[in-house]
Amino acid sequence: MLKFSDFLLCSAVLCLCPCRISLKKGLSIRDQMRAAGVLDDFLKHIKYDSVKKYQPSQGSVVREPIANHLDSSYFGEISIGEPPQKFLVLFDTGSSNLWVPSMDCKSPACFNHAKFQPSASATFTPRGQSYNVSYGSGSVTIVLGSDTLRIQSITVTQQELGLSQEEPTQPFYFAAFDGILGMAFPSLAVGGMATALGGMLEQNQLAEPVFSFYFSRQPTYDYGGELLLGGVDPQLFQGDITWAPVTQRLYWQVALEEVAIGQSATGWCSQGCQAIVDTGTFLLTVPQEYIENILEALGAQETSYGYAVDCSDTQSMPQLTFGIGGARLALPPSAYVLNSNGYCTLAIEATYLPSQDGQPLWILGNVFLKEFYTVFDMANNRVGFAPSA
Ligand SMILES: *[C@@H]1O[C@H](CO)[C@@H](O)[C@H](O)[C@H]1NC(C)=O
């Protein structure tokens, strides 16, 4: 789920970070950040670079199982309040607000989902302000409060969160999750709301300022993948991690150096391309201007049910290769073709988000992330990719 950014132009403050942190022996990163006076800054704006080596702190590495529904969205369980009220949330690197449905919400989408009851929580504090959070698919009205957030053994007290008052039917009525836990940069949070990750860092809940996602290629409801909070799991990828710096600290956005179809470089990124790494978008999202070329290169037809291809051609279709961080990350046809009862379509859609700086904008959704284990490094503002196990 990609949040529409109000900041379509990159400001110098968001894009440039001159600060450097030198590590002192024996102190945890967090201690050093605190000593350097940067942690508070980080929590609001994520403005530092160059912490090269992690050291253990008192936080933990937490494994959160991710469920999958009909090979579309991936989500996991959290709780809010005291005693805990449980919710399924989309862990979304394409937005930054945390919200769940509230008892006051009268939208159809709220009737068939878990709803938070503030009066049943001993630790809830209302905040009053209300905001519209818009996603690619529609806008959710939330009112702010704060309460205890739990994910496995992680506990964040007085976490700021939104309670939905109104939700659009599309896509939320049909969603297998109740709410969204945004994991993009604080500067993308509507209303300047504190992010859940900011809360975890501030309250020393993570061993390292990093989280990583594994999405199963053959997901089921019982096992769709894993989110690791505070660490990286070497069991879930092969080979080395390729790192790419974040180019704009709103989304987890990186430079895309080239796109190749089979052996042919397309040249589409000769003037630069940008790619948003979005766990809340299912498909691979292609800039509108290249859709026709891709359909032609892959032999796909536009139909009422999507970009159709002949299932029997799948074996011979070319790889789509993405140049990121100096590496070539290839998607085989088994990754970008969806087979639904013998009808094959491309797991590709045209982008709905405007480019921020004139460079073509791609969105690397679950279809891409099933092939590549992804590490989100909040200390170094970079994204790591390695072939999925
Ligand atoms: C949210 O959007 C609705 C419909 O556009 C509008 O009436 C309402 O005032 C907005 N609320 C906030 C808090 O911005």
Coordinates of C-alpha atoms and ligand atoms in Angstrom, one line a residue:
M1 CA 0.0 0.0 0.0
L2 CA 1.8 3.1 -1.1
K3 CA 1.0 6.3 0.6
F4 CA 0.7 9.3 -1.7
S5 CA 3.4 11.7 -0.7
D6 CA 2.7 15.3 -0.1
F7 CA 6.4 16.0 -0.8
L8 CA 6.7 15.2 -4.5
L9 CA 9.8 17.3 -4.7
C10 CA 12.9 16.3 -2.9
S11 CA 14.0 19.0 -0.5
A12 CA 17.6 19.4 0.3
V13 CA 17.0 18.7 4.0
L14 CA 15.5 15.3 3.2
C15 CA 18.0 14.3 0.6
L16 CA 21.3 15.4 1.9
C17 CA 22.8 14.2 5.1
P18 CA 26.3 15.5 6.0
C19 CA 26.4 14.0 9.4
R20 CA 29.0 11.2 10.1
I21 CA 29.2 9.2 13.2
S22 CA 32.4 7.6 14.4
L23 CA 32.1 4.5 16.5
K24 CA 33.7 4.4 19.9
K25 CA 34.6 0.9 21.2
G26 CA 32.4 -0.7 23.8
L27 CA 29.3 1.5 23.3
S28 CA 26.3 0.2 21.5
I29 CA 25.2 2.0 18.4
R30 CA 22.3 3.3 20.3
D31 CA 24.5 4.6 23.2
Q32 CA 26.7 6.2 20.6
M33 CA 23.9 7.8 18.8
R34 CA 22.5 9.1 22.1
A35 CA 26.0 10.4 23.0
A36 CA 26.2 12.1 19.7
G37 CA 22.8 13.6 20.2
V38 CA 21.5 12.0 17.0
L39 CA 19.0 9.5 18.2
D40 CA 16.2 11.9 18.8
D41 CA 16.9 13.5 15.5
F42 CA 16.8 10.1 13.9
L43 CA 13.5 9.3 15.5
K44 CA 11.9 12.3 13.9
H45 CA 13.7 12.6 10.6
I46 CA 16.2 9.8 10.2
K47 CA 19.1 12.0 9.4
Y48 CA 22.3 10.2 9.9
D49 CA 24.6 8.0 8.0
S50 CA 27.6 5.8 8.2
V51 CA 27.1 3.7 11.3
K52 CA 29.0 0.8 9.6
K53 CA 29.0 -1.9 12.2
Y54 CA 26.3 -3.0 14.6
Q55 CA 26.9 -3.9 18.1
P56 CA 24.5 -5.7 20.4
S57 CA 22.3 -3.6 22.6
Q58 CA 19.7 -4.6 25.1
G59 CA 17.0 -5.0 22.4
S60 CA 16.1 -8.2 20.8
V61 CA 15.7 -9.9 17.4
V62 CA 12.1 -10.8 16.9
R63 CA 10.6 -13.1 14.3
E64 CA 7.1 -12.2 13.2
P65 CA 5.4 -14.8 11.1
I66 CA 3.7 -13.4 8.0
A67 CA 0.5 -14.9 6.7
N68 CA -0.6 -14.7 3.1
H69 CA -4.1 -14.6 1.7
L70 CA -4.8 -16.0 -1.8
D71 CA -1.3 -15.1 -2.9
S72 CA -2.0 -11.4 -2.7
S73 CA -1.4 -9.5 0.6
Y74 CA 1.0 -10.5 3.4
F75 CA 0.2 -9.6 7.0
G76 CA 0.9 -10.5 10.6
E77 CA -0.4 -10.1 14.1
I78 CA 0.1 -7.3 16.6
S79 CA -1.7 -6.2 19.7
I80 CA -2.7 -2.9 21.1
G81 CA -3.8 -1.9 24.6
E82 CA -3.8 -3.4 28.0
P83 CA -5.1 -6.1 28.1
P84 CA -4.0 -6.7 24.5
Q85 CA -6.5 -6.5 21.6
K86 CA -5.3 -8.4 18.6
F87 CA -5.1 -7.2 15.0
L88 CA -3.8 -8.4 11.7
V89 CA -1.8 -5.7 10.0
L90 CA -0.1 -5.2 6.6
F91 CA 3.6 -4.6 7.4
D92 CA 3.9 -1.8 4.8
T93 CA 7.3 -0.3 3.7
G94 CA 5.3 2.0 1.4
S95 CA 3.7 4.1 4.1
S96 CA 4.5 5.3 7.6
N97 CA 1.3 5.5 9.7
L98 CA 0.1 2.9 12.1
W99 CA -3.7 2.5 12.3
V100 CA -6.3 -0.1 13.1
P101 CA -10.2 0.1 12.8
S102 CA -12.0 1.7 15.7
M103 CA -15.3 0.8 17.4
D104 CA -16.7 4.1 16.0
C105 CA -16.1 3.2 12.4
K106 CA -19.4 2.6 10.6
S107 CA -17.9 1.8 7.2
P108 CA -18.7 -1.7 5.7
A109 CA -14.9 -2.4 5.8
C110 CA -15.0 -2.0 9.6
F111 CA -17.9 -4.4 10.1
N112 CA -16.0 -7.5 9.0
H113 CA -12.7 -6.6 10.8
A114 CA -11.3 -6.5 14.3
K115 CA -12.1 -3.1 15.9
F116 CA -10.2 -1.4 18.8
Q117 CA -12.2 -0.6 21.8
P118 CA -10.5 2.3 23.6
S119 CA -12.6 1.9 26.8
A120 CA -11.5 -1.7 27.2
S121 CA -7.8 -0.6 27.4
A122 CA -6.4 0.7 30.7
T123 CA -3.5 2.4 28.9
F124 CA -5.3 4.2 26.0
T125 CA -4.9 8.0 25.7
P126 CA -7.0 9.9 23.2
R127 CA -5.1 12.6 21.2
G128 CA -8.0 14.1 19.4
Q129 CA -6.5 15.2 16.0
S130 CA -7.8 13.5 12.9
Y131 CA -6.3 13.0 9.5
N132 CA -7.0 11.5 6.1
V133 CA -4.3 9.0 5.1
S134 CA -4.5 8.5 1.4
Y135 CA -3.2 5.4 -0.3
G136 CA -3.1 4.5 -4.0
S137 CA -6.5 3.0 -3.6
G138 CA -8.4 5.5 -1.4
S139 CA -8.3 7.5 1.8
V140 CA -8.8 6.3 5.4
T141 CA -9.9 8.8 8.1
I142 CA -8.1 8.3 11.4
V143 CA -8.3 9.9 14.8
L144 CA -5.1 9.8 16.9
G145 CA -4.5 8.1 20.3
S146 CA -1.7 6.3 22.0
D147 CA -1.5 3.0 23.6
T148 CA 0.8 0.0 24.2
L149 CA 1.9 -1.7 21.0
R150 CA 3.1 -5.3 21.1
I151 CA 4.7 -7.5 18.4
Q152 CA 5.8 -10.8 19.8
S153 CA 8.2 -9.9 22.6
I154 CA 8.5 -6.2 21.5
T155 CA 6.6 -3.8 23.7
V156 CA 6.3 -0.1 22.9
T157 CA 4.4 2.0 25.5
Q158 CA 2.5 5.1 24.5
Q159 CA 2.9 4.4 20.9
E160 CA 1.0 7.0 18.8
L161 CA -1.5 5.3 16.5
G162 CA -4.6 6.0 14.4
L163 CA -8.0 4.6 14.9
S164 CA -10.0 4.5 11.6
Q165 CA -13.3 6.4 11.6
E166 CA -14.0 5.8 7.9
E167 CA -12.5 3.4 5.4
P168 CA -13.1 3.0 1.7
T169 CA -14.7 -0.4 0.8
Q170 CA -12.0 -0.9 -1.9
P171 CA -9.6 -2.4 -0.9
F172 CA -10.3 -2.6 2.9
Y173 CA -13.6 -4.5 2.9
F174 CA -12.0 -7.3 1.0
A175 CA -8.6 -7.2 2.8
A176 CA -7.5 -10.1 5.0
F177 CA -5.8 -7.6 7.3
D178 CA -7.5 -5.2 9.7
G179 CA -5.0 -2.3 9.6
I180 CA -1.7 -1.1 8.4
L181 CA 1.7 -0.7 10.2
G182 CA 3.7 1.7 8.1
M183 CA 7.5 1.1 8.0
A184 CA 8.7 3.9 5.7
F185 CA 10.5 7.1 6.9
P186 CA 9.0 9.3 9.5
S187 CA 8.8 12.2 7.0
L188 CA 6.1 10.3 5.1
A189 CA 3.9 10.0 8.2
V190 CA 0.6 11.9 7.9
G191 CA 0.2 14.4 10.7
G192 CA 3.8 14.0 11.8
M193 CA 2.7 10.9 13.7
A194 CA 5.4 8.9 15.5
T195 CA 6.1 5.7 13.6
A196 CA 6.0 2.2 15.2
L197 CA 9.7 1.7 14.3
G198 CA 10.6 5.1 15.9
G199 CA 8.9 3.8 19.0
M200 CA 10.8 0.5 18.9
L201 CA 14.1 2.3 18.5
E202 CA 13.4 4.9 21.2
Q203 CA 12.4 2.3 23.7
N204 CA 15.4 0.0 22.9
Q205 CA 13.3 -2.8 21.6
L206 CA 15.5 -3.8 18.6
A207 CA 19.0 -5.4 18.8
E208 CA 20.0 -3.5 15.7
P209 CA 18.3 -0.6 13.8
V210 CA 17.3 -2.9 11.0
F211 CA 14.4 -5.1 9.8
S212 CA 14.2 -7.6 7.0
F213 CA 11.6 -9.5 5.0
Y214 CA 11.4 -12.9 3.6
F215 CA 8.4 -13.7 1.4
S216 CA 7.8 -17.3 0.5
R217 CA 7.6 -18.2 -3.3
Q218 CA 4.8 -20.7 -2.4
P219 CA 2.9 -18.8 0.3
T220 CA 0.0 -20.3 2.3
Y221 CA -2.2 -18.8 5.0
D222 CA -0.1 -20.6 7.6
Y223 CA 3.3 -19.6 6.2
G224 CA 3.7 -16.6 3.9
G225 CA 7.1 -15.5 5.1
E226 CA 8.8 -13.8 8.0
L227 CA 9.6 -10.3 9.2
L228 CA 12.7 -10.1 11.3
L229 CA 12.7 -7.0 13.5
G230 CA 16.2 -6.0 14.8
G231 CA 18.1 -8.4 12.6
V232 CA 18.9 -10.4 9.4
D233 CA 18.4 -14.1 9.1
P234 CA 21.2 -15.7 7.0
Q235 CA 19.1 -18.9 6.7
L236 CA 16.6 -17.1 4.5
F237 CA 18.9 -16.0 1.7
Q238 CA 21.9 -17.2 -0.4
G239 CA 25.1 -15.4 -1.1
D240 CA 26.0 -11.8 -0.4
I241 CA 23.7 -8.9 0.3
T242 CA 23.9 -6.1 -2.3
W243 CA 23.4 -2.7 -0.7
A244 CA 21.8 0.3 -2.4
P245 CA 21.6 3.7 -0.7
V246 CA 18.2 5.3 -0.1
T247 CA 17.9 8.2 -2.6
Q248 CA 15.0 10.0 -1.0
R249 CA 14.0 9.5 2.7
L250 CA 10.3 9.2 2.4
Y251 CA 9.9 5.8 0.9
W252 CA 12.5 3.1 0.9
Q253 CA 13.6 4.3 -2.5
V254 CA 16.7 3.4 -4.4
A255 CA 18.3 4.2 -7.8
L256 CA 17.6 1.7 -10.5
E257 CA 20.6 1.7 -12.9
E258 CA 19.2 -0.4 -15.7
V259 CA 16.4 -2.7 -16.8
A260 CA 17.1 -5.5 -19.2
I261 CA 14.7 -7.9 -20.9
G262 CA 16.5 -11.1 -21.6
Q263 CA 19.9 -10.2 -22.9
S264 CA 18.9 -6.8 -24.2
A265 CA 19.4 -3.6 -22.1
T266 CA 16.5 -1.3 -22.6
G267 CA 18.3 2.0 -22.0
W268 CA 15.2 3.2 -20.1
C269 CA 17.3 4.2 -17.2
S270 CA 20.1 5.9 -19.1
Q271 CA 19.0 9.2 -17.5
G272 CA 18.4 7.4 -14.2
C273 CA 15.4 5.5 -12.8
Q274 CA 14.0 5.3 -9.2
A275 CA 12.5 2.2 -7.5
I276 CA 10.4 2.1 -4.3
V277 CA 10.7 -1.1 -2.3
D278 CA 7.2 -1.7 -1.2
T279 CA 6.1 -4.7 0.9
G280 CA 2.5 -3.5 0.7
T281 CA 2.2 -3.6 -3.1
F282 CA 1.8 -7.0 -4.6
L283 CA 2.7 -6.5 -8.3
L284 CA 5.7 -5.2 -10.1
T285 CA 4.8 -1.6 -11.0
V286 CA 6.2 -0.3 -14.3
P287 CA 6.2 3.3 -15.4
Q288 CA 3.3 4.0 -17.7
E289 CA 5.5 4.9 -20.6
Y290 CA 7.1 1.5 -20.8
I291 CA 4.1 -0.8 -20.4
E292 CA 3.6 -1.1 -24.2
N293 CA 7.2 -2.1 -24.8
I294 CA 7.1 -4.7 -22.0
L295 CA 3.9 -6.2 -23.3
E296 CA 5.4 -6.5 -26.8
A297 CA 8.7 -7.9 -25.5
L298 CA 6.9 -10.5 -23.4
G299 CA 4.3 -11.3 -26.0
A300 CA 1.4 -10.3 -23.8
Q301 CA -2.1 -9.1 -24.8
E302 CA -4.1 -6.6 -22.9
T303 CA -7.5 -8.2 -21.9
S304 CA -10.2 -7.5 -19.4
Y305 CA -8.6 -9.8 -16.8
G306 CA -5.1 -8.4 -17.2
Y307 CA -2.0 -8.7 -19.4
A308 CA -2.5 -12.2 -20.7
V309 CA 0.2 -14.6 -21.9
D310 CA 0.0 -18.2 -23.1
C311 CA 0.9 -20.4 -20.1
S312 CA 2.7 -22.8 -22.4
D313 CA 5.1 -20.0 -23.4
T314 CA 6.2 -19.3 -19.8
Q315 CA 9.3 -21.5 -20.0
S316 CA 10.7 -19.6 -22.9
M317 CA 10.0 -16.1 -21.8
P318 CA 13.0 -13.8 -21.0
Q319 CA 14.2 -12.8 -17.5
L320 CA 13.6 -9.2 -16.4
T321 CA 16.8 -7.9 -14.9
F322 CA 17.1 -4.9 -12.6
G323 CA 20.5 -3.2 -12.0
I324 CA 20.6 -2.1 -8.4
G325 CA 23.6 -1.2 -6.3
G326 CA 25.9 -2.5 -9.0
A327 CA 24.3 -5.9 -9.0
R328 CA 22.0 -7.5 -11.6
L329 CA 18.8 -8.8 -9.9
A330 CA 16.9 -11.1 -12.3
L331 CA 13.2 -12.0 -12.2
P332 CA 12.5 -15.3 -14.0
P333 CA 9.1 -15.8 -15.8
S334 CA 8.1 -18.0 -12.9
A335 CA 8.2 -14.9 -10.7
Y336 CA 6.4 -12.4 -13.0
V337 CA 3.8 -14.7 -14.6
L338 CA 0.7 -15.6 -12.4
N339 CA -1.1 -18.8 -13.3
S340 CA -4.7 -18.9 -12.1
N341 CA -6.4 -22.1 -13.1
G342 CA -4.6 -22.3 -16.5
Y343 CA -5.1 -18.5 -17.2
C344 CA -1.7 -16.8 -17.2
T345 CA -1.2 -13.1 -16.7
L346 CA 1.8 -10.8 -16.1
A347 CA 2.2 -9.8 -12.4
I348 CA 2.8 -6.3 -13.7
E349 CA 0.8 -3.1 -13.5
A350 CA 1.3 0.5 -14.7
T351 CA 2.4 2.9 -12.1
Y352 CA -0.2 5.2 -10.5
L353 CA 2.4 7.3 -8.6
P354 CA 3.9 10.4 -10.3
S355 CA 7.7 10.5 -10.6
Q356 CA 9.2 12.8 -8.0
D357 CA 12.2 14.1 -10.0
G358 CA 11.4 13.3 -13.6
Q359 CA 13.1 9.9 -13.4
P360 CA 10.9 6.9 -14.3
L361 CA 9.5 5.4 -11.1
W362 CA 9.2 1.7 -10.6
I363 CA 7.6 -0.1 -7.6
L364 CA 9.2 -3.4 -6.5
G365 CA 6.3 -5.2 -4.9
N366 CA 5.9 -8.7 -3.4
V367 CA 6.4 -10.3 -6.8
F368 CA 10.0 -9.0 -6.8
L369 CA 10.5 -9.4 -3.1
K370 CA 9.7 -13.2 -3.2
E371 CA 12.8 -13.6 -5.2
F372 CA 15.0 -11.3 -3.1
Y373 CA 15.3 -11.2 0.7
T374 CA 15.3 -7.6 1.6
V375 CA 17.0 -5.8 4.5
F376 CA 16.0 -2.3 5.6
D377 CA 18.9 -0.6 7.3
M378 CA 17.7 2.4 9.3
A379 CA 21.2 3.3 10.5
N380 CA 22.8 3.5 7.1
N381 CA 19.7 4.5 5.1
R382 CA 20.2 1.7 2.6
V383 CA 18.3 -1.4 1.4
G384 CA 20.0 -4.7 1.0
F385 CA 19.0 -7.5 -1.5
A386 CA 20.1 -11.1 -1.6
P387 CA 18.6 -14.1 -3.5
S388 CA 15.9 -15.6 -1.4
A389 CA 16.5 -19.1 0.0
Ligands
LIG1 C1 -11.0 14.0 5.0 O1 -11.6 14.0 3.7 C2 -13.0 14.3 3.7 C3 -13.5 14.1 2.3 O2 -12.7 14.7 1.4 C4 -13.2 15.7 4.3 O3 -14.6 16.0 4.3 C5 -12.7 15.8 5.7 O4 -12.7 17.2 6.1 C6 -11.2 15.4 5.7 N1 -10.8 15.3 7.1 C7 -9.6 15.8 7.5 C8 -9.3 15.6 9.0 O5 -8.8 16.3 6.8

